[in-house]
Short mmCIF file of C-alpha atoms and ligand atoms in Angstrom, two decimals:
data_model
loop_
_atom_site.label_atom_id
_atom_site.label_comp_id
_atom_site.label_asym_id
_atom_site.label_seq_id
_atom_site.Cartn_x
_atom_site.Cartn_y
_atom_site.Cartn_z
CA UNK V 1 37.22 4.07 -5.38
CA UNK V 2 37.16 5.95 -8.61
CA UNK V 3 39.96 8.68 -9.18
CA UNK V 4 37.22 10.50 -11.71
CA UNK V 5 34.93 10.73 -9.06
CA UNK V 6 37.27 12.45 -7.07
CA UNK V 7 38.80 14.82 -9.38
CA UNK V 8 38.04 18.81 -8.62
CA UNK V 9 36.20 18.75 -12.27
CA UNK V 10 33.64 16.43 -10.85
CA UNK V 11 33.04 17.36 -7.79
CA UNK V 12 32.48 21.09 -9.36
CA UNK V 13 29.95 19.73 -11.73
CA UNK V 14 28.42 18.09 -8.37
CA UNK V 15 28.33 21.40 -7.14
CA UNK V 16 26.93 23.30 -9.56
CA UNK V 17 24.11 20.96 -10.75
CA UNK V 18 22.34 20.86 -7.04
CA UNK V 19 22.83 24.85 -7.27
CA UNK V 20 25.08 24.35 -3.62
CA UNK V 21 26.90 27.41 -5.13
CA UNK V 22 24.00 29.78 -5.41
CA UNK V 23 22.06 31.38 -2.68
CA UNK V 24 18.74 31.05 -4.11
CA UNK V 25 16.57 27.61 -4.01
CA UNK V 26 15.72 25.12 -1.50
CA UNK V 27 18.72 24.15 0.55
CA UNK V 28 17.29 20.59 1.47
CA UNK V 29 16.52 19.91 -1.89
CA UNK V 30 19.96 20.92 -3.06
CA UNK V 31 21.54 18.74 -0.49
CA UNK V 32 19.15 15.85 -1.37
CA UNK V 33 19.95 16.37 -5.32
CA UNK V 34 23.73 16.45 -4.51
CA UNK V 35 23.71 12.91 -2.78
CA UNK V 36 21.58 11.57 -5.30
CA UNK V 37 23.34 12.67 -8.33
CA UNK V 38 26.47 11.71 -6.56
CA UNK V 39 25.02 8.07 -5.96
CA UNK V 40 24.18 7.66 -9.43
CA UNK V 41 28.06 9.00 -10.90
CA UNK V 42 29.28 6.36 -8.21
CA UNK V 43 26.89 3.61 -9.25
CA UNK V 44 27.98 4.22 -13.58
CA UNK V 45 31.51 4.22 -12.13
CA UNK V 46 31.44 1.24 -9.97
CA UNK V 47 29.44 -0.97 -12.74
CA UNK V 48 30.75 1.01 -16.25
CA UNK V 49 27.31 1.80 -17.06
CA UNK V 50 27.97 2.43 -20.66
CA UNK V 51 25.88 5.07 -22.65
CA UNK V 52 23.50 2.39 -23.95
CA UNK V 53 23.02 0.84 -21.04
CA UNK V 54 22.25 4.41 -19.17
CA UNK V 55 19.95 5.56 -21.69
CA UNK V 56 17.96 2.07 -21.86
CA UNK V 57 17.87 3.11 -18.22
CA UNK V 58 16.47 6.50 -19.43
CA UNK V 59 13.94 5.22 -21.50
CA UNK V 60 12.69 2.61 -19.20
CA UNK V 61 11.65 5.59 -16.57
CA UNK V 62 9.91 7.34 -19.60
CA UNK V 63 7.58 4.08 -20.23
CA UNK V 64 7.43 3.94 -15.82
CA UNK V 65 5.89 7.02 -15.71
CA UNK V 66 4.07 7.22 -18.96
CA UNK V 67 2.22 3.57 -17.88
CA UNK V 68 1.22 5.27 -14.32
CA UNK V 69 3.13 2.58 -12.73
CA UNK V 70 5.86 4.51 -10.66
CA UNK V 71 3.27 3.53 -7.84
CA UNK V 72 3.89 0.23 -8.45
CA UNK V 73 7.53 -0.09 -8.92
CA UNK V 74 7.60 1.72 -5.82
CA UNK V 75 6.58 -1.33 -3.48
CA UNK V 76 7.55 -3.92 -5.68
CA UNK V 77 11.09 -2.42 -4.69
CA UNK V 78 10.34 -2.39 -1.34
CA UNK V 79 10.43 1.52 -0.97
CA UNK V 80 7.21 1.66 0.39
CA UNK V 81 7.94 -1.05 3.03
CA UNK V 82 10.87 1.32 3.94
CA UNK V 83 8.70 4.40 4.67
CA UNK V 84 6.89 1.64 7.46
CA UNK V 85 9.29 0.37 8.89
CA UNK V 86 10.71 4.00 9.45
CA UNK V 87 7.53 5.29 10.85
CA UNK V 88 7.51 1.90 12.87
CA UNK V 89 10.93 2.68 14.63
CA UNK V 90 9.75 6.32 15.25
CA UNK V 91 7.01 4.99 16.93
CA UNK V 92 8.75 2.06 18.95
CA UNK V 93 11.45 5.09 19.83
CA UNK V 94 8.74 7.27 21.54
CA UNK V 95 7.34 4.27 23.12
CA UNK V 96 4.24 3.43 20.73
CA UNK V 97 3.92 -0.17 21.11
CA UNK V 98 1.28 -2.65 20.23
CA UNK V 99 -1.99 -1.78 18.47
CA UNK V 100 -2.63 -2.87 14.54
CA UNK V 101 0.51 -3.37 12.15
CA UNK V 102 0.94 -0.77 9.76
CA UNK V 103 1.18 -2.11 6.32
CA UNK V 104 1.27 0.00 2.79
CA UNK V 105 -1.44 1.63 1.13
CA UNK V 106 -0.09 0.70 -2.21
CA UNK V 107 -1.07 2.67 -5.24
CA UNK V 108 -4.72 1.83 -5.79
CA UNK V 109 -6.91 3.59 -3.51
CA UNK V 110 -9.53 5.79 -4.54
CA UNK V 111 -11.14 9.10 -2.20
CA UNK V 112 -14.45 9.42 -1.92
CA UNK V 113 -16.49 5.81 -1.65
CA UNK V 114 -19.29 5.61 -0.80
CA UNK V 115 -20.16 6.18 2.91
CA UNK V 116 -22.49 4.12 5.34
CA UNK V 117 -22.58 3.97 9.06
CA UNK V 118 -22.17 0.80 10.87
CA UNK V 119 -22.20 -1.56 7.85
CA UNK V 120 -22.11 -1.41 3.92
CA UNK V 121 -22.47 -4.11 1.22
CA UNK V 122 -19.18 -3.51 -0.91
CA UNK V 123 -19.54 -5.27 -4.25
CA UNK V 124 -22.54 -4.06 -6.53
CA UNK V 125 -23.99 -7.01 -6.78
CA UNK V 126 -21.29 -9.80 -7.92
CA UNK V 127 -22.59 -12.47 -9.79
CA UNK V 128 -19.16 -14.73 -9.17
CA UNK V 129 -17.08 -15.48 -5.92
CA UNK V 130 -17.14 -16.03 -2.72
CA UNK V 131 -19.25 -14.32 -0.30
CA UNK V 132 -17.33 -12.51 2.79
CA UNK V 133 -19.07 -11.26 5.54
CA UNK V 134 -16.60 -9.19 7.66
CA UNK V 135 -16.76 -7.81 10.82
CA UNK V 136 -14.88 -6.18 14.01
CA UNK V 137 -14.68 -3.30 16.12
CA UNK V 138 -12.10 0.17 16.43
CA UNK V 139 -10.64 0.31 19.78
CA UNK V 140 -7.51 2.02 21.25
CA UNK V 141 -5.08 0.57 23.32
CA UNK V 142 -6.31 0.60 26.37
CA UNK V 143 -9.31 -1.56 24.98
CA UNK V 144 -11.82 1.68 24.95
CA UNK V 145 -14.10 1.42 21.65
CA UNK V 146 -13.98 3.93 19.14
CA UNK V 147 -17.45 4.94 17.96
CA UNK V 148 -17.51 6.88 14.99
CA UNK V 149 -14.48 6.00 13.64
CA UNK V 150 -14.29 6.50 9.55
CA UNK V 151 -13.29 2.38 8.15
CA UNK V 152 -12.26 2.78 4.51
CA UNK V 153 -11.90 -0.16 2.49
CA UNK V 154 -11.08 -1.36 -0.57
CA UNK V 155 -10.08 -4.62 -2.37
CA UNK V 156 -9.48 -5.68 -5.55
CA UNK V 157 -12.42 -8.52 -7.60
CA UNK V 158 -11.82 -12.03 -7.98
CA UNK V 159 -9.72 -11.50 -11.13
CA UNK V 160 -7.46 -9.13 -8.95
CA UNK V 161 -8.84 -6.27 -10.56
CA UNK V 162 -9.63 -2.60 -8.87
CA UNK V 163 -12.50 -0.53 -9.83
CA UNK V 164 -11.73 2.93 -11.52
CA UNK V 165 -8.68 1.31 -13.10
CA UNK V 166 -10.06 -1.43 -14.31
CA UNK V 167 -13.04 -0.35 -15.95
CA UNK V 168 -15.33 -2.72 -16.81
CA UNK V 169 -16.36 -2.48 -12.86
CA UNK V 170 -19.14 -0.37 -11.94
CA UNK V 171 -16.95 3.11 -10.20
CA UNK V 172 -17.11 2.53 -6.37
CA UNK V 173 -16.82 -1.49 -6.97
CA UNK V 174 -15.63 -2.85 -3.70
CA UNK V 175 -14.58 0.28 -2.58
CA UNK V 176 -16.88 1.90 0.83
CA UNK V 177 -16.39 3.91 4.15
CA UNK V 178 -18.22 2.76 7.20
CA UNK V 179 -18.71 5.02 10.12
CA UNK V 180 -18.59 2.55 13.42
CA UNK V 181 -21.08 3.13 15.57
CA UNK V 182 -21.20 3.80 19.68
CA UNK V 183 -19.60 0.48 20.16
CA UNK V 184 -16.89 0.93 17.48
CA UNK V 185 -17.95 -1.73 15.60
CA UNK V 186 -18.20 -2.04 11.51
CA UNK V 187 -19.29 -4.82 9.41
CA UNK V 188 -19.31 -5.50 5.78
CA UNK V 189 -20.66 -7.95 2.92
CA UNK V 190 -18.46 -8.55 0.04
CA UNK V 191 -17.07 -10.68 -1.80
CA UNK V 192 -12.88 -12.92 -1.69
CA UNK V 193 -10.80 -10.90 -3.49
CA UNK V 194 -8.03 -12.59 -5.44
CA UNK V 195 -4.50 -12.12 -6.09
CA UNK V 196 -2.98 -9.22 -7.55
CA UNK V 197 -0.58 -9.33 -10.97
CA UNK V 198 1.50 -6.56 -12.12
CA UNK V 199 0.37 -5.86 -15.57
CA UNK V 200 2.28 -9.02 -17.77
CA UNK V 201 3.81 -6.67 -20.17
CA UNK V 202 4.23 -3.32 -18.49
CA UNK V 203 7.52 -1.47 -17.35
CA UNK V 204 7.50 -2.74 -13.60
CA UNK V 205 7.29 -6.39 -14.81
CA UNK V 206 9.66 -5.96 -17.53
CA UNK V 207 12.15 -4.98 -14.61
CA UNK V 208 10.49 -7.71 -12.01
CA UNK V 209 11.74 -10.31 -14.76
CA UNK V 210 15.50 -9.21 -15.00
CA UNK V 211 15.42 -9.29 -10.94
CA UNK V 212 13.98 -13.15 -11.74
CA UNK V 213 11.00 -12.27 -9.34
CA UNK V 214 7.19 -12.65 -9.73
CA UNK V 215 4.51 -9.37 -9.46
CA UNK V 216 2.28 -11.61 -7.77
CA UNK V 217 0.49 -10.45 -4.04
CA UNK V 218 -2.01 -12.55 -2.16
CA UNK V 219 -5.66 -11.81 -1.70
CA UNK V 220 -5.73 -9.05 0.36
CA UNK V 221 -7.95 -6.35 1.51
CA UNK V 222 -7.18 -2.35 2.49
CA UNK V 223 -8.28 -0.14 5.07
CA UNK V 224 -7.37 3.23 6.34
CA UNK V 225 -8.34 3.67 9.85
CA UNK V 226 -9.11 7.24 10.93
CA UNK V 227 -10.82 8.44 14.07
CA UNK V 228 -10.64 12.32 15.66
CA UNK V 229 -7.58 12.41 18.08
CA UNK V 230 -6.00 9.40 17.23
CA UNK V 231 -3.04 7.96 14.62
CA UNK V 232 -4.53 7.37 11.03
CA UNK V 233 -3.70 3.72 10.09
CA UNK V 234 -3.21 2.45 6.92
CA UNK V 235 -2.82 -1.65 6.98
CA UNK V 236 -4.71 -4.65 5.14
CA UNK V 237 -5.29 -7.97 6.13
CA UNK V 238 -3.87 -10.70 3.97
CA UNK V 239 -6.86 -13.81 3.01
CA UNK V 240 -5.16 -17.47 4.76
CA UNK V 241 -4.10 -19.97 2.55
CA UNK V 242 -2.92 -17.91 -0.47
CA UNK V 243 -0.17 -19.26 -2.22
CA UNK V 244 1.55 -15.75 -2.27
CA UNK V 245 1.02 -15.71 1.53
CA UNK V 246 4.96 -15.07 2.22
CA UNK V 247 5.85 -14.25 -1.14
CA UNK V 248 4.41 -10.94 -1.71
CA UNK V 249 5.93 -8.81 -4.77
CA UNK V 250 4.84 -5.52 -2.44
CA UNK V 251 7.01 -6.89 0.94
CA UNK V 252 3.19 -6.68 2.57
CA UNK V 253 2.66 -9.30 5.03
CA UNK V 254 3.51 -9.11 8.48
CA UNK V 255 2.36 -11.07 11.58
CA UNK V 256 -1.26 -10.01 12.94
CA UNK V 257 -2.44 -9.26 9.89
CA UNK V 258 -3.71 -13.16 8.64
CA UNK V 259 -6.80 -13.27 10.39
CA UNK V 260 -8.58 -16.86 10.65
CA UNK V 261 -11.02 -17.07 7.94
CA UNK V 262 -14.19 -19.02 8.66
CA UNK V 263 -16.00 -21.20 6.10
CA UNK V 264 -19.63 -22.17 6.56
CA UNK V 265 -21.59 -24.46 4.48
CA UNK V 266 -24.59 -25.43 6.88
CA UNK V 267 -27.41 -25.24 4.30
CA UNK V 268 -29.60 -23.37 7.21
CA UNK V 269 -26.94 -20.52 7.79
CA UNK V 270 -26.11 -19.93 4.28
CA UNK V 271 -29.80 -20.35 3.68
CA UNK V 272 -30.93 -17.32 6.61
CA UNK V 273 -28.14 -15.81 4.70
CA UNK V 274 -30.25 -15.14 2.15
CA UNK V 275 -27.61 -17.07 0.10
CA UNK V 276 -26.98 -20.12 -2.00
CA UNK V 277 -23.61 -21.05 -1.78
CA UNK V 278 -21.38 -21.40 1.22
CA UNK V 279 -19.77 -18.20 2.25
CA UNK V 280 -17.01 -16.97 4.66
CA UNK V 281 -16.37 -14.77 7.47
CA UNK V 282 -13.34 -13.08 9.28
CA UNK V 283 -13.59 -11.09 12.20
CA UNK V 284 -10.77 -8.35 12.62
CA UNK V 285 -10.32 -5.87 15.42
CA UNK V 286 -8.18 -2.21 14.98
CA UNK V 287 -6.83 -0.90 17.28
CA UNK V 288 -5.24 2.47 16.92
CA UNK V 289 -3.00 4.85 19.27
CA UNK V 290 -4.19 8.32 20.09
CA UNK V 291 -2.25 11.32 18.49
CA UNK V 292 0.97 12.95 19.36
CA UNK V 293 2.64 15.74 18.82
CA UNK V 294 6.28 14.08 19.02
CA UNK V 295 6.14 11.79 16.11
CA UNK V 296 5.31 12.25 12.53
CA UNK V 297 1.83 11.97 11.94
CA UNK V 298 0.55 9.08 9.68
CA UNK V 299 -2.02 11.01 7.13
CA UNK V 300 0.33 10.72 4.03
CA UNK V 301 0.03 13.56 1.38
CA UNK V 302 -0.17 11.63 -1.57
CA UNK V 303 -1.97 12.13 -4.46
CA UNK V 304 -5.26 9.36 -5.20
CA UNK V 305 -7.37 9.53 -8.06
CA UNK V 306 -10.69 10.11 -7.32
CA UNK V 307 -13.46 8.42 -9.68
CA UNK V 308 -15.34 11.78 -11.18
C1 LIG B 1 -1.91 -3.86 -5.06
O1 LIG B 1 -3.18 -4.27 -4.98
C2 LIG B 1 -1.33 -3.41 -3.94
O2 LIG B 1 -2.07 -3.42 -2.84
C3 LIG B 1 -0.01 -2.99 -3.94
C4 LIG B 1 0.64 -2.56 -2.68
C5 LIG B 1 0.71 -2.98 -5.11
C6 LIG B 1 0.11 -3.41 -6.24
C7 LIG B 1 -1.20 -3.85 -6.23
FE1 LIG B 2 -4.03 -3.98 -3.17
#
């Protein structure tokens, strides 16, 4: 391709920058720095990325990382769809089939909600939206319920907003962990999330725009699934009907994870409801695969705010 690229003065300065000369360091993390570095000489060859251009680029990662939104570039390029549908084929190559899709965690989870056994009321007492009434039960894959498996959800308000970083919602808004009980079931009152929007004028939509694509995602709602001895999953469950259904800025939805949602108005049920207003109801089953030694596990190290 280039003829710079592959002069010896290049491929020295290659070289020396990921340290490959020295015997000190981190050898993976030289070889990693070489290919990268590498990848980006090619890339300002291939396009002639000139010096404005490259430090435009520079800036832009400043303003990424300075707006906490790295998190959300992340997905929004499909990166974090990537790391699935790696740990997928691991799976399908040691012959872990079936069970609840995987989908990503994305970068708005919280540690530490509040915890409950059996069943929790999410939202702090919502004044606006719909009222959801979820339910379901843990199993693995032979169909054996999983009592005392940990359910931790979260979901964003009806403007699309997440407590702790939006915060005009009370700290744990919408965000709980349910123990199931003997029969591995969970259930939880809350209310239809909607939508998520990247931030109109921040660094991830700024690039979203010169790619001519949206930051949109459909209603959705989060869980990480964790029970002793068996494979932590981390999916959500996308809300029917959304117009962002199959057009999802984060790459999200995948097949078995658009459960039906049911809509009752029947003034005596939403009435024993103790409600006023017709509500809605999905029922969604997990079911997770026991741990193994020969593939990686699923508990991601990665670093969550917790709400002090
Ligand atoms: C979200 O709510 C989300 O779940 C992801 C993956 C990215 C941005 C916002
Ligand atoms: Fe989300």
């Amino acid at each position: 391709m280039s003829d710079l690229l592959e002069t010896r003065e290049v491929q020295s300065l290659l070289t020396r920058v990921s340290g490959l000369g020295n015997d000190k360091g981190d050898a993976r993390v030289k070889r990693i720095v070489h290919r990268v570095v590498s990848d980006l000489f090619k890339t300002i060859e291939e396009f002639d990325v000139q010096p404005d251009e490259f430090w435009s680029a520079m800036s832009y990662l400043t303003e990424l990382g300075q707006g906490h939104e790295v998190g959300l570039l992340v997905p929004g390029l499909g990166l974090e769809t990537f790391l699935d549908l790696r740990t997928d084929e691991a799976e399908r190559k040691a012959g872990i089939e079936g069970g609840t899709p995987r989908t990503i965690g994305g970068p708005l989870y919280v540690a530490g909600a509040p915890f409950s056994k059996g069943e929790a009321r999410l939202d702090e007492g919502s004044v606006e939206g719909e009222v959801l009434f979820m339910d379901g039960q843990v199993r693995d894959i032979n169909g054996k319920p999983v009592g005392a498996a940990i359910v931790d959800v979260w979901h964003a308000n009806t403007h699309g907003g997440y407590s702790f970083f939006d915060p005009s919602q009370p700290k744990y808004n919408l965000r709980r962990r349910i123990e199931t009980d003997a029969d591995g079931r969970y259930r939880f009152r809350t209310v239809l999330p909607a939508g998520y929007a990247c931030p109109p004028e921040g660094p991830t939509q700024k690039l979203l725009d010169q790619l001519g694509r949206h930051g949109r995602r459909p209603a959705h709602i989060h869980f990480f699934v964790t029970a002793p001895g068996y494979r932590k999953l981390t999916t959500q469950i996308n809300i029917d009907g959304d117009e962002y259904l199959h057009d999802d800025f984060a790459f999200t939805t995948r097949d078995g994870l658009i459960p039906e949602v049911r809509r009752s108005a029947d003034p005596a049920e939403v009435r024993a409801r103790g409600l006023n207003a017709p509500f809605a109801e999905i029922t969604f089953d997990f079911v997770l695969h026991r741990e193994r030694a020969d593939v990686p596990n699923t508990v991601v190290a990665r670093p969550h705010a917790e709400a002090a």
